[in-house]
mmCIF file of C-alpha atoms and ligand atoms in Angstrom:
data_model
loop_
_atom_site.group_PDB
_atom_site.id
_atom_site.type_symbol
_atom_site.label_atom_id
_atom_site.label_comp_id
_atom_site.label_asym_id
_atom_site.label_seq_id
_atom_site.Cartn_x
_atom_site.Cartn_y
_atom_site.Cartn_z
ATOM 1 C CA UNK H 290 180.473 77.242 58.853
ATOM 2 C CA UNK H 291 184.239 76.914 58.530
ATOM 3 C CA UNK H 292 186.179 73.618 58.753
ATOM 4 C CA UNK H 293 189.851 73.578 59.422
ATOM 5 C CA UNK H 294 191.291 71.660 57.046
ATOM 6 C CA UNK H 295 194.752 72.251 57.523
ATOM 7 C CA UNK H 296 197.690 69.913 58.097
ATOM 8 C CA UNK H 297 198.607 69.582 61.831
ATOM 9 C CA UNK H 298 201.581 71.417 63.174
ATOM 10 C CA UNK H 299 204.110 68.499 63.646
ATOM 11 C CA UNK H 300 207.187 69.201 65.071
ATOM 12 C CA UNK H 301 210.444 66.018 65.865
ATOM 13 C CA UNK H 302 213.238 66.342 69.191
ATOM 14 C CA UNK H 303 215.875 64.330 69.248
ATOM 15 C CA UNK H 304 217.017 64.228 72.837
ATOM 16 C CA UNK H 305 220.609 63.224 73.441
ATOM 17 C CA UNK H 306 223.735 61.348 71.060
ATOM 18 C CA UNK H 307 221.813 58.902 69.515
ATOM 19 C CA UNK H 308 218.085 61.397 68.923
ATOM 20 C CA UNK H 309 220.063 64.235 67.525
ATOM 21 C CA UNK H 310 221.904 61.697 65.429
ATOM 22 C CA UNK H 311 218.101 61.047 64.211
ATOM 23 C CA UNK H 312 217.343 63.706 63.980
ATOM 24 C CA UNK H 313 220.213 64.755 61.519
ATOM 25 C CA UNK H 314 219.104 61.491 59.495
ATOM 26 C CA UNK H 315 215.966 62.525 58.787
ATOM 27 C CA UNK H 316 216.743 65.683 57.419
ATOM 28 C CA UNK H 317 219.364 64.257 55.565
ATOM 29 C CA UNK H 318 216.425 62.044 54.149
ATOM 30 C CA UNK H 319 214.201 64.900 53.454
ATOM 31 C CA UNK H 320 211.548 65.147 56.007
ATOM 32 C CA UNK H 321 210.206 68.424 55.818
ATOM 33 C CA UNK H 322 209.095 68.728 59.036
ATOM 34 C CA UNK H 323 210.472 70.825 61.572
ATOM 35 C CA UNK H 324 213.247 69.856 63.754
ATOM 36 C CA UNK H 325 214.903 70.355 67.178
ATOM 37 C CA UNK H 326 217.923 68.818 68.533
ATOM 38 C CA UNK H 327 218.586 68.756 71.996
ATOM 39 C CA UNK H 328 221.741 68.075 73.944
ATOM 40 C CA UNK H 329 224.046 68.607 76.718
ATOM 41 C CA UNK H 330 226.774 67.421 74.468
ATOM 42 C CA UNK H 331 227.947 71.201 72.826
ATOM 43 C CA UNK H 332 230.313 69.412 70.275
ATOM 44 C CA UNK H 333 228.278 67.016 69.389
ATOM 45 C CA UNK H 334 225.327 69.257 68.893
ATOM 46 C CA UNK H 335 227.212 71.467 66.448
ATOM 47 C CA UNK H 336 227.754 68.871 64.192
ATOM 48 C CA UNK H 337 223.897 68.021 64.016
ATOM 49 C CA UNK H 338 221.821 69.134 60.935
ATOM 50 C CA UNK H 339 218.549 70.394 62.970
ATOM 51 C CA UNK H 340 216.275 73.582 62.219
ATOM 52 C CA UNK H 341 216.301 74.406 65.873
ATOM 53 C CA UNK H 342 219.388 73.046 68.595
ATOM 54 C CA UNK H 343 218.768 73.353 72.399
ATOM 55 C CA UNK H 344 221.647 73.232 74.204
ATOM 56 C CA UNK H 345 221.066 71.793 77.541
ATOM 57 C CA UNK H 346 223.410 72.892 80.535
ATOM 58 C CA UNK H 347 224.044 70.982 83.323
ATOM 59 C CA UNK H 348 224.390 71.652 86.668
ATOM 60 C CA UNK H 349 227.875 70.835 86.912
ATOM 61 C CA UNK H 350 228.444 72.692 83.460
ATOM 62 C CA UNK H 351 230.112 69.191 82.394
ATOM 63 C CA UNK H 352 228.207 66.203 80.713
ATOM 64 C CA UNK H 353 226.070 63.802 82.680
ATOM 65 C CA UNK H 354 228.397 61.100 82.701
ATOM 66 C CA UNK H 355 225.609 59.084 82.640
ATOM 67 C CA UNK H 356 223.673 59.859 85.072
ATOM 68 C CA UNK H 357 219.567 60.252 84.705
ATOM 69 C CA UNK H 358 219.393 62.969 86.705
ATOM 70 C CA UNK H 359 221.673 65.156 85.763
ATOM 71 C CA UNK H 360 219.241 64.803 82.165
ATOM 72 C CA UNK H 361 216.853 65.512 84.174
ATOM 73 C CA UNK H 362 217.856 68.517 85.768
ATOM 74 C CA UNK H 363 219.477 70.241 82.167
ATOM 75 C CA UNK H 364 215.744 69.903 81.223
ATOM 76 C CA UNK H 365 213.878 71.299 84.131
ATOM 77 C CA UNK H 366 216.669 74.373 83.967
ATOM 78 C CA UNK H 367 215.876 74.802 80.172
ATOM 79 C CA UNK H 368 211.937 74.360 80.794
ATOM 80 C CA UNK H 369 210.828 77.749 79.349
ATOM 81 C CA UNK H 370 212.699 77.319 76.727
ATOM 82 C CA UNK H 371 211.650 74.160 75.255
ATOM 83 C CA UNK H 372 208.083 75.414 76.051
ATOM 84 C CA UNK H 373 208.107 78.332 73.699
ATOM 85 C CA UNK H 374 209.815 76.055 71.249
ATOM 86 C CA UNK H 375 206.921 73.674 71.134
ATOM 87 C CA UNK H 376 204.053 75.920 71.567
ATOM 88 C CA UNK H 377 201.682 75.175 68.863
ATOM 89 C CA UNK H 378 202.711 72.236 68.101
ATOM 90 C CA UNK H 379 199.096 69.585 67.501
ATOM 91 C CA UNK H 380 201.895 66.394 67.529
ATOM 92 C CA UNK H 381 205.107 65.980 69.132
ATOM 93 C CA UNK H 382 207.440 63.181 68.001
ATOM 94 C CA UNK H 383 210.632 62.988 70.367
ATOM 95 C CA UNK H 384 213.382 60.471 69.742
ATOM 96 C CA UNK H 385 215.837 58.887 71.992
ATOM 97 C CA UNK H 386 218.166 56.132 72.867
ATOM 98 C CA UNK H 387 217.443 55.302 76.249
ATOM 99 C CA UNK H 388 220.423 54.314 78.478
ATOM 100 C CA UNK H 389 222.724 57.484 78.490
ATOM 101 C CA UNK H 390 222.066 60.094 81.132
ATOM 102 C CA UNK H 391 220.309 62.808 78.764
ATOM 103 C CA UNK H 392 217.829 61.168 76.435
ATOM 104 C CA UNK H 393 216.440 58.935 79.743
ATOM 105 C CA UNK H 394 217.077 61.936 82.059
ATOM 106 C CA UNK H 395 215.389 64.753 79.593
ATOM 107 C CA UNK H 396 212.816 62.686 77.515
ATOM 108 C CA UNK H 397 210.358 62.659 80.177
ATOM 109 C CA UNK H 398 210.297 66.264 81.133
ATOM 110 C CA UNK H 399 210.470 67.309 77.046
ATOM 111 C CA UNK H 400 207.308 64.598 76.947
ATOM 112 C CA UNK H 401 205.625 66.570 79.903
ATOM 113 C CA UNK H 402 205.591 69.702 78.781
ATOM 114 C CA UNK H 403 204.548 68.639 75.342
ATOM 115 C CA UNK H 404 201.528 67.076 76.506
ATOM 116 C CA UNK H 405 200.701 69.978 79.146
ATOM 117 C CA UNK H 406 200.676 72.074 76.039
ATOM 118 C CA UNK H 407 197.845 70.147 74.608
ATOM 119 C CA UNK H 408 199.957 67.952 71.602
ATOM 120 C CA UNK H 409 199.640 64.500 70.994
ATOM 121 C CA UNK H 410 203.020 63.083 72.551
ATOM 122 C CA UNK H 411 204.779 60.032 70.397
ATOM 123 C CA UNK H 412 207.612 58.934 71.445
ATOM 124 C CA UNK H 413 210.380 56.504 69.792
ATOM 125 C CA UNK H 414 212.829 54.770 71.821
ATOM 126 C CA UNK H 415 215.637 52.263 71.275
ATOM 127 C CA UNK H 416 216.575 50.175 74.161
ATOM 128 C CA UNK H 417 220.160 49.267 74.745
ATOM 129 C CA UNK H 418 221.838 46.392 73.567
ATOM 130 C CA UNK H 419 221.993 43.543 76.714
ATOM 131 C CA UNK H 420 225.088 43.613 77.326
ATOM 132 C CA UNK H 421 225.358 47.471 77.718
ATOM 133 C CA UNK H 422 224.142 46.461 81.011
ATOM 134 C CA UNK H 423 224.065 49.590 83.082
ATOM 135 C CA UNK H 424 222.352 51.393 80.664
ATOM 136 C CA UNK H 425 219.661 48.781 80.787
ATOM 137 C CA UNK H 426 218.801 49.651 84.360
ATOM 138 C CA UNK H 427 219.030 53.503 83.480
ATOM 139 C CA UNK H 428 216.687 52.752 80.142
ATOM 140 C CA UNK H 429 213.942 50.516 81.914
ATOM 141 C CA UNK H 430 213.692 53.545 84.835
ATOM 142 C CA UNK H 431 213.103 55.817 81.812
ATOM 143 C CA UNK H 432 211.144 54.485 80.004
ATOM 144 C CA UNK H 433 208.726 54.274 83.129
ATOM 145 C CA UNK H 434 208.629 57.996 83.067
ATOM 146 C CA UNK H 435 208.542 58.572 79.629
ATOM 147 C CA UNK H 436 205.226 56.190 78.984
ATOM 148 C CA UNK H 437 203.900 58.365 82.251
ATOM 149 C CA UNK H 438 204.178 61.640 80.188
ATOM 150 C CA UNK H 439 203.494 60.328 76.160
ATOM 151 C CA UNK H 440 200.789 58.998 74.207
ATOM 152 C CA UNK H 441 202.775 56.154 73.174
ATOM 153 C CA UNK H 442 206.156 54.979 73.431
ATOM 154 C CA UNK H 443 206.826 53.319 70.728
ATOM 155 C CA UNK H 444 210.244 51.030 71.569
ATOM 156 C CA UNK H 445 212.503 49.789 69.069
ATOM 157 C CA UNK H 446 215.446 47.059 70.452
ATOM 158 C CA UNK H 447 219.383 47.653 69.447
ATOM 159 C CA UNK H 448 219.538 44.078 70.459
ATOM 160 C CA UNK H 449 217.322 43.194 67.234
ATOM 161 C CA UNK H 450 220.276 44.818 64.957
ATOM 162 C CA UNK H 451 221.722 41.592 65.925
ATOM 163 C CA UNK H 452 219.394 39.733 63.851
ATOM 164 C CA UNK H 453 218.965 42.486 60.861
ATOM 165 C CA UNK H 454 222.696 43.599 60.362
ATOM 166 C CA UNK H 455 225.113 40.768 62.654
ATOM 167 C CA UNK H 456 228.385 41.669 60.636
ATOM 168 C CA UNK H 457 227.797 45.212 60.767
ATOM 169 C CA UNK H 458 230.652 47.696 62.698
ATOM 170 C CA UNK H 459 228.676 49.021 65.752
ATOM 171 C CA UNK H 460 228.600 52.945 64.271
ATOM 172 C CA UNK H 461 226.895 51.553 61.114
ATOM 173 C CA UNK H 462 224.377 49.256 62.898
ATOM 174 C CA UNK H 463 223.331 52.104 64.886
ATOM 175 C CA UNK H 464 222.998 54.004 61.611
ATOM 176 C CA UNK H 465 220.503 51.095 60.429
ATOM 177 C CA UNK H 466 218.469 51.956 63.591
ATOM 178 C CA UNK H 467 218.332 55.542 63.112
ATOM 179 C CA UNK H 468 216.802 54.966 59.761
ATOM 180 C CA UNK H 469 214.549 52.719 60.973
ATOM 181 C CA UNK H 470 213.371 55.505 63.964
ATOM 182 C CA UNK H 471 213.175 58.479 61.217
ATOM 183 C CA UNK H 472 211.486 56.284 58.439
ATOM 184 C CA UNK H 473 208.917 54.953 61.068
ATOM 185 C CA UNK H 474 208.477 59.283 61.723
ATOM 186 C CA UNK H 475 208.671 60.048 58.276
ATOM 187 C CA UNK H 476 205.741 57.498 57.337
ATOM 188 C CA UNK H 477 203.496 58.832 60.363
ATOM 189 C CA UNK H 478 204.135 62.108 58.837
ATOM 190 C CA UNK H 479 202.907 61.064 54.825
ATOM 191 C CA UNK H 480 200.259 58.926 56.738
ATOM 192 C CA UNK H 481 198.465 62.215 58.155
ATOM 193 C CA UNK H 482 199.469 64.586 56.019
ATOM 194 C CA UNK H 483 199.469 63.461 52.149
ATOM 195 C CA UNK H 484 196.273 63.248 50.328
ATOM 196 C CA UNK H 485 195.350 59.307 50.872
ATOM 197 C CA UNK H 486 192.710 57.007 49.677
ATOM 198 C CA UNK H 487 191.821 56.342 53.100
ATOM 199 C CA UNK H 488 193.035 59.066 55.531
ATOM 200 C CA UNK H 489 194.150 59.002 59.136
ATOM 201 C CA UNK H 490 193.798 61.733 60.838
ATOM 202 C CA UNK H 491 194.817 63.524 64.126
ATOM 203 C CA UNK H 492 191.516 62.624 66.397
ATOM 204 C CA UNK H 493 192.521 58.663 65.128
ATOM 205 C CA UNK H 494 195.934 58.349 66.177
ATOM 206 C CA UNK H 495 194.556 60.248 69.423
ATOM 207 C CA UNK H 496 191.450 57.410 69.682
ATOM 208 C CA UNK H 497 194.732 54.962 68.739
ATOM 209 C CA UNK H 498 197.283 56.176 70.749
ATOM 210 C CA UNK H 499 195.943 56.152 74.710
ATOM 211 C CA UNK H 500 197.733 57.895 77.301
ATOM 212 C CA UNK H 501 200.570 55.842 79.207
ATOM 213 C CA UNK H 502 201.068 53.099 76.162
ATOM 214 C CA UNK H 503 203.631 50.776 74.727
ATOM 215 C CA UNK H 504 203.759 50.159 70.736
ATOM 216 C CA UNK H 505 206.154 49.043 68.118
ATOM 217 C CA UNK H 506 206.434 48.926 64.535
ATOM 218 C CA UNK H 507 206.404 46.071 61.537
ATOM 219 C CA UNK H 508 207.143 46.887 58.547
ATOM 220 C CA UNK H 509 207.011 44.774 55.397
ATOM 221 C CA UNK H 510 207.170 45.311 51.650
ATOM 222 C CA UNK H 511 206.419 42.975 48.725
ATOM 223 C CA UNK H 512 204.310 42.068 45.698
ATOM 224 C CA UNK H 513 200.753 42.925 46.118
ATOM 225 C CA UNK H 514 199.978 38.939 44.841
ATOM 226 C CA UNK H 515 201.058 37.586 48.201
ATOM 227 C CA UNK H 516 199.367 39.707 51.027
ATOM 228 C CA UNK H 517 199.933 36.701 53.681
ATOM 229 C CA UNK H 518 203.735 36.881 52.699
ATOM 230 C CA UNK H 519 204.527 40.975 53.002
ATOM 231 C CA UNK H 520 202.377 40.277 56.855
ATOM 232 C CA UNK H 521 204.486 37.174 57.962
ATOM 233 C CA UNK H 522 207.438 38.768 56.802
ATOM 234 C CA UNK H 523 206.831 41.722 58.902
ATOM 235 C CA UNK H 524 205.414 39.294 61.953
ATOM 236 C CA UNK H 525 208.990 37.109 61.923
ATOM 237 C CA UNK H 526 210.870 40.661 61.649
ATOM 238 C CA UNK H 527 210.103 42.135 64.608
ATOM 239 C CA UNK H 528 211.960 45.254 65.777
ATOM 240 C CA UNK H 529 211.229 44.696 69.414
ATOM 241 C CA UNK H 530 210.917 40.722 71.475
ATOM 242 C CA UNK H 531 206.818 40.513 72.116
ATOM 243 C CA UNK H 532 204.071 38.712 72.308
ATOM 244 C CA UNK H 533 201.582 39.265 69.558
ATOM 245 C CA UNK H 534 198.508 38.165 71.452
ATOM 246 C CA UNK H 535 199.159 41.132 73.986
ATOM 247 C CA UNK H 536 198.653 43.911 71.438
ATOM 248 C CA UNK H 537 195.116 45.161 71.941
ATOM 249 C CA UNK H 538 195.180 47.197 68.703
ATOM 250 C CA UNK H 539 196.888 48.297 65.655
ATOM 251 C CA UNK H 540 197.462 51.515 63.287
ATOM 252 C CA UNK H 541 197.966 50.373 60.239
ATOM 253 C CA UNK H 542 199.041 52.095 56.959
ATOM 254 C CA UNK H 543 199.483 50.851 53.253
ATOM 255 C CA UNK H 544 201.223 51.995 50.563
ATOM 256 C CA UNK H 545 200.184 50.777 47.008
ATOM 257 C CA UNK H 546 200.649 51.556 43.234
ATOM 258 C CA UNK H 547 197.965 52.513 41.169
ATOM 259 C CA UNK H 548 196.538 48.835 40.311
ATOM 260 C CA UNK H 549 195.847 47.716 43.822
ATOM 261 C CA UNK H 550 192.401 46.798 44.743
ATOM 262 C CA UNK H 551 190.305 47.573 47.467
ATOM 263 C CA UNK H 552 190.101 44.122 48.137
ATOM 264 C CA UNK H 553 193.674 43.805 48.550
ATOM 265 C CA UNK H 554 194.141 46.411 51.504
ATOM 266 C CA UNK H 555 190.838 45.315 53.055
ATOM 267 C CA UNK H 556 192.909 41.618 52.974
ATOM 268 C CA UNK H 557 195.970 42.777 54.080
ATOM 269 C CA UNK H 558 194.388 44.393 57.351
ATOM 270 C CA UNK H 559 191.839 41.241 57.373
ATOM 271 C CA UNK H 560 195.376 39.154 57.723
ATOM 272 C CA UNK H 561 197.188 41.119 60.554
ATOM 273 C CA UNK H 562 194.329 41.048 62.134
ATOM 274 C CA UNK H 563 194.020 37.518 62.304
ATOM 275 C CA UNK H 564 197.225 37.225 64.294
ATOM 276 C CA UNK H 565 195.688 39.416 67.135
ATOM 277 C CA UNK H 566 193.528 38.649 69.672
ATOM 278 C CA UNK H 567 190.071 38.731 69.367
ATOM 279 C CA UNK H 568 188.397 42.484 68.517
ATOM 280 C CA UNK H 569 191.571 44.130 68.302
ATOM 281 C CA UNK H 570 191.116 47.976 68.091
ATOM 282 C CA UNK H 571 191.702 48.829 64.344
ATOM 283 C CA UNK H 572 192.555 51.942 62.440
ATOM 284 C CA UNK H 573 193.747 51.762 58.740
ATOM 285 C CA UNK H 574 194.651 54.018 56.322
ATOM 286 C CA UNK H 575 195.711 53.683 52.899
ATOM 287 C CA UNK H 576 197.814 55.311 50.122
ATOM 288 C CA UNK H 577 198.194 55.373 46.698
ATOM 289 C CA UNK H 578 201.949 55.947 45.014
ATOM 290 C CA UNK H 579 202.226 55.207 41.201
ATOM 291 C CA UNK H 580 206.061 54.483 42.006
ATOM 292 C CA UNK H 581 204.739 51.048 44.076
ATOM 293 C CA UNK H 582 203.721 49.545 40.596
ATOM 294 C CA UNK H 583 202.544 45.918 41.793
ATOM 295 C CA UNK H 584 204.112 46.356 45.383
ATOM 296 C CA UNK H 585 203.176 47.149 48.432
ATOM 297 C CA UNK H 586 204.580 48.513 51.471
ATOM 298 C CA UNK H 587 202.991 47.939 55.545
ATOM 299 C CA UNK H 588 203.628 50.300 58.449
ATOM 300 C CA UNK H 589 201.988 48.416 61.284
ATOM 301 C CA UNK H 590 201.949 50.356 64.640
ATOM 302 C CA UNK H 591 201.125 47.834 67.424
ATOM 303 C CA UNK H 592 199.487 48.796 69.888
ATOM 304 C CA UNK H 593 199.008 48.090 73.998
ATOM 305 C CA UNK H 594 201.840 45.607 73.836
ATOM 306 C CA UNK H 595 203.564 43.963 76.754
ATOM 307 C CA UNK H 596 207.217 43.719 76.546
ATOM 308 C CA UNK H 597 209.485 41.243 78.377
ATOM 309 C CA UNK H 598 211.959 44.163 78.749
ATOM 310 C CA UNK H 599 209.805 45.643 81.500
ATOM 311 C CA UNK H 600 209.618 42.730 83.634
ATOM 312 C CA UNK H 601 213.087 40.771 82.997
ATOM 313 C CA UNK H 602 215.980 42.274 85.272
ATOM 314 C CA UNK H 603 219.103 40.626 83.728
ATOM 315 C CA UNK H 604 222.010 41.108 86.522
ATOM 316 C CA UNK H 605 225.232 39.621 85.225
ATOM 317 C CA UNK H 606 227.152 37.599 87.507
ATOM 318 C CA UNK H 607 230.250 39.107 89.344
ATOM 319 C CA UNK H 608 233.049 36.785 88.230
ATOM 320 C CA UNK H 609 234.357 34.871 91.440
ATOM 321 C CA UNK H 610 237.900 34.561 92.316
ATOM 322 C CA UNK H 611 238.431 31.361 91.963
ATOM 323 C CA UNK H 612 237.098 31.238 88.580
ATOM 324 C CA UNK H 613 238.743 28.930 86.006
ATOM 325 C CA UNK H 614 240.041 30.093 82.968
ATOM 326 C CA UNK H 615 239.887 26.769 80.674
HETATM 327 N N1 LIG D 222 220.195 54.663 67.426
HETATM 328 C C1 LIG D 222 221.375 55.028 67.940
HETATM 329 N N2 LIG D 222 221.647 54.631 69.181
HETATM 330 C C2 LIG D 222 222.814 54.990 69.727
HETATM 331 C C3 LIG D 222 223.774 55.763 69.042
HETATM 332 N N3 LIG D 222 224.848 55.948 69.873
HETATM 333 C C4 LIG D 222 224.543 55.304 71.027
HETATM 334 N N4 LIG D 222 223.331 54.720 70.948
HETATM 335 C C5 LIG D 222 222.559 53.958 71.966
HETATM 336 O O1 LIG D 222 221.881 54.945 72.710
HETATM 337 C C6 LIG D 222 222.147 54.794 74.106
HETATM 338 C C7 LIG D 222 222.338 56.181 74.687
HETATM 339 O O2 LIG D 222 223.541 56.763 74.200
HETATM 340 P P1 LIG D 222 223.681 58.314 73.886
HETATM 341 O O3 LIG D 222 222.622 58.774 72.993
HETATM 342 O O4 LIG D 222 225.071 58.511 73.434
HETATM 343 O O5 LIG D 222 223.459 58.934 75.349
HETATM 344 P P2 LIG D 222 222.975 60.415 75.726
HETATM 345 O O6 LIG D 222 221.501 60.465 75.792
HETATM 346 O O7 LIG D 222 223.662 61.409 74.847
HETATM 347 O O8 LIG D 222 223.454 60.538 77.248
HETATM 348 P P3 LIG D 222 224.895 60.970 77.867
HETATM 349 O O9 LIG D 222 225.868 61.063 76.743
HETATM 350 O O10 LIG D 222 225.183 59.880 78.850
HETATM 351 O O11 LIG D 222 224.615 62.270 78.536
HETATM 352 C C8 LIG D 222 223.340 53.879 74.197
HETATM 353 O O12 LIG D 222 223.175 53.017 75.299
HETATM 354 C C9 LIG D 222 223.348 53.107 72.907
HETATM 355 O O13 LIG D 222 222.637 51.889 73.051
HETATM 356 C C10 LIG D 222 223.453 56.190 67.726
HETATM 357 O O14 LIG D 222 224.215 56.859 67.043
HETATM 358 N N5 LIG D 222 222.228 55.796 67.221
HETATM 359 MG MG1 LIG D 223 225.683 62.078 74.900
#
């Protein structure tokens, strides 16, 4: 009999400014998994550090100025194209920052032909800051179509960076975002791929991960003596505004040093669990790194989430004529 025990074929986009920006993170980081960066941006894409770059042409040869369906339309034109580049590939990560026209506009048709190729689709998404507020329109439309074509859609706020990094120049908080998105990839990667105490493996995140789904992350770090601390931390730290009682699962992987006991992961996942509803849907895996020591770091994928983003339409007010300056 022969088992296939090989590691998955993983492959990352990064659709658009903000994805290939990603995208060059991560490898700048070290993930050594392959990459493509896609753009309708030329300049900008030369700049990118990326193993593969697509360069996306739009109909009007120009950039999208914005618009979704120009995005759109680069994609469909380049279709054969990104469809021999992801051929093969068991799970496709694609990373955007919705509200510009080519992540929204090209995210969905890169997710579509991902999935019709038979890979597991995850995609990571940050949503525009509030006031940015006609990309807001453009990002909640896309994102639609995007959770219509992925696995999961896992959605990251900017407007969160206003908590984590206030002081911070816009360029660098968007930096601190972009590490977040490739560190969140980079740990899926180590979770299915490294040797692990307790493994995850594709057919989980596939039972995990159901078609047409919203997640986000928590992550948390801390001294192994204090589980309950390292999960509220991560519960009060949220990358995205939601309501934990409308998560109907969670993927959840730990990271310890070499003294940790069993008892202490089986806690950990005991406490996040306890913040769910009842009989949430629970995966967890588990890795030992002699570099933890005594601490311990928590990925937590939530999963099934509602987000207040989805329903809220924020319209800001024309200003009236008359209006008083005081
Ligand atoms: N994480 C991150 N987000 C960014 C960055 N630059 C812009 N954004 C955010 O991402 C959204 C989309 O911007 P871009 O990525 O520049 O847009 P695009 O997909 O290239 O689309 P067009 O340039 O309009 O064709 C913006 O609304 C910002 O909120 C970045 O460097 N990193
Ligand atoms: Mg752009």
């Amino acid at each position: 009999m022969h088992f296939d025990v090989q590691n998955p074929n993983i492959v990352v986009v990064g659709v658009g400014g903000s994805g290939c920006n990603t995208v060059s993170r991560m490898k700048r980081l070290g993930l050594e998994v392959p990459t493509i960066a896609v753009n309708t941006d030329m300049v900008n894409l030369r700049m990118v550090d990326a193993d593969k770059k697509i360069y996306l042409k739009t109909r009007t040869g120009r950039s999208t100025g914005g618009h979704v369906e120009e995005g759109e339309a680069s994609a469909l034109m380049a279709r054969d194209y990104l469809e021999r580049s992801l051929e093969g590939s068991d799970i496709v990560f694609i990373t955007t920052g919705l509200g510009g026209g080519t992540g929204t506009g090209a995210t969905p048709v890169i997710a579509d032909i991902a999935r019709k190729l038979g890979a597991l689709v995850i995609s990571i998404v940050s949503l525009p800051f509030e006031i940015e507020n006609m990309h807001v329109k453009r990002a909640r439309e896309g994102l639609k179509k995007i959770m219509e074509y992925s696995n999961t859609v896992i959605v990251l706020e900017n407007e969160k960076l206003l908590d984590i990094v206030p002081n911070k120049p816009l360029n660098e908080a968007f930096m601190v975002m972009d590490q977040l998105i490739s560190y969140t990839i980079m740990s899926f990667v180590d979770m299915i791929t490294k040797p692990s105490l307790i493994n995850i493996d594709l057919a989980d995140l596939r039972y995990m991960l159901e078609r047409g789904n919203l997640s986000t992350i928590l992550i948390s770090e801390g001294e192994i003596d204090d589980v309950r601390r390292i999960v509220t931390d991560a519960l009060n730290n949220p990358l995205m505004n939601i309501d934990y009682s409308t998560a109907n699962g969670a993927l959840i992987h730990i990271t310890v040093g070499e003294d940790a006991s069993l008892n202490t992961i089986y806690s950990t996942v005991d406490t996040i669990s306890s913040f769910m509803r009842r009989d949430p849907k629970i995966t967890m895996g588990a890795r030992i790194d002699p570099e933890y020591g005594n601490r311990m770091r928590i990925l937590v994928v939530l999963t099934g989430i509602k987000v207040p983003f989805m329903e809220k339409v924020r319209e800001i007010p024309e200003l009236e004529e008359d209006f008083e300056v005081r």
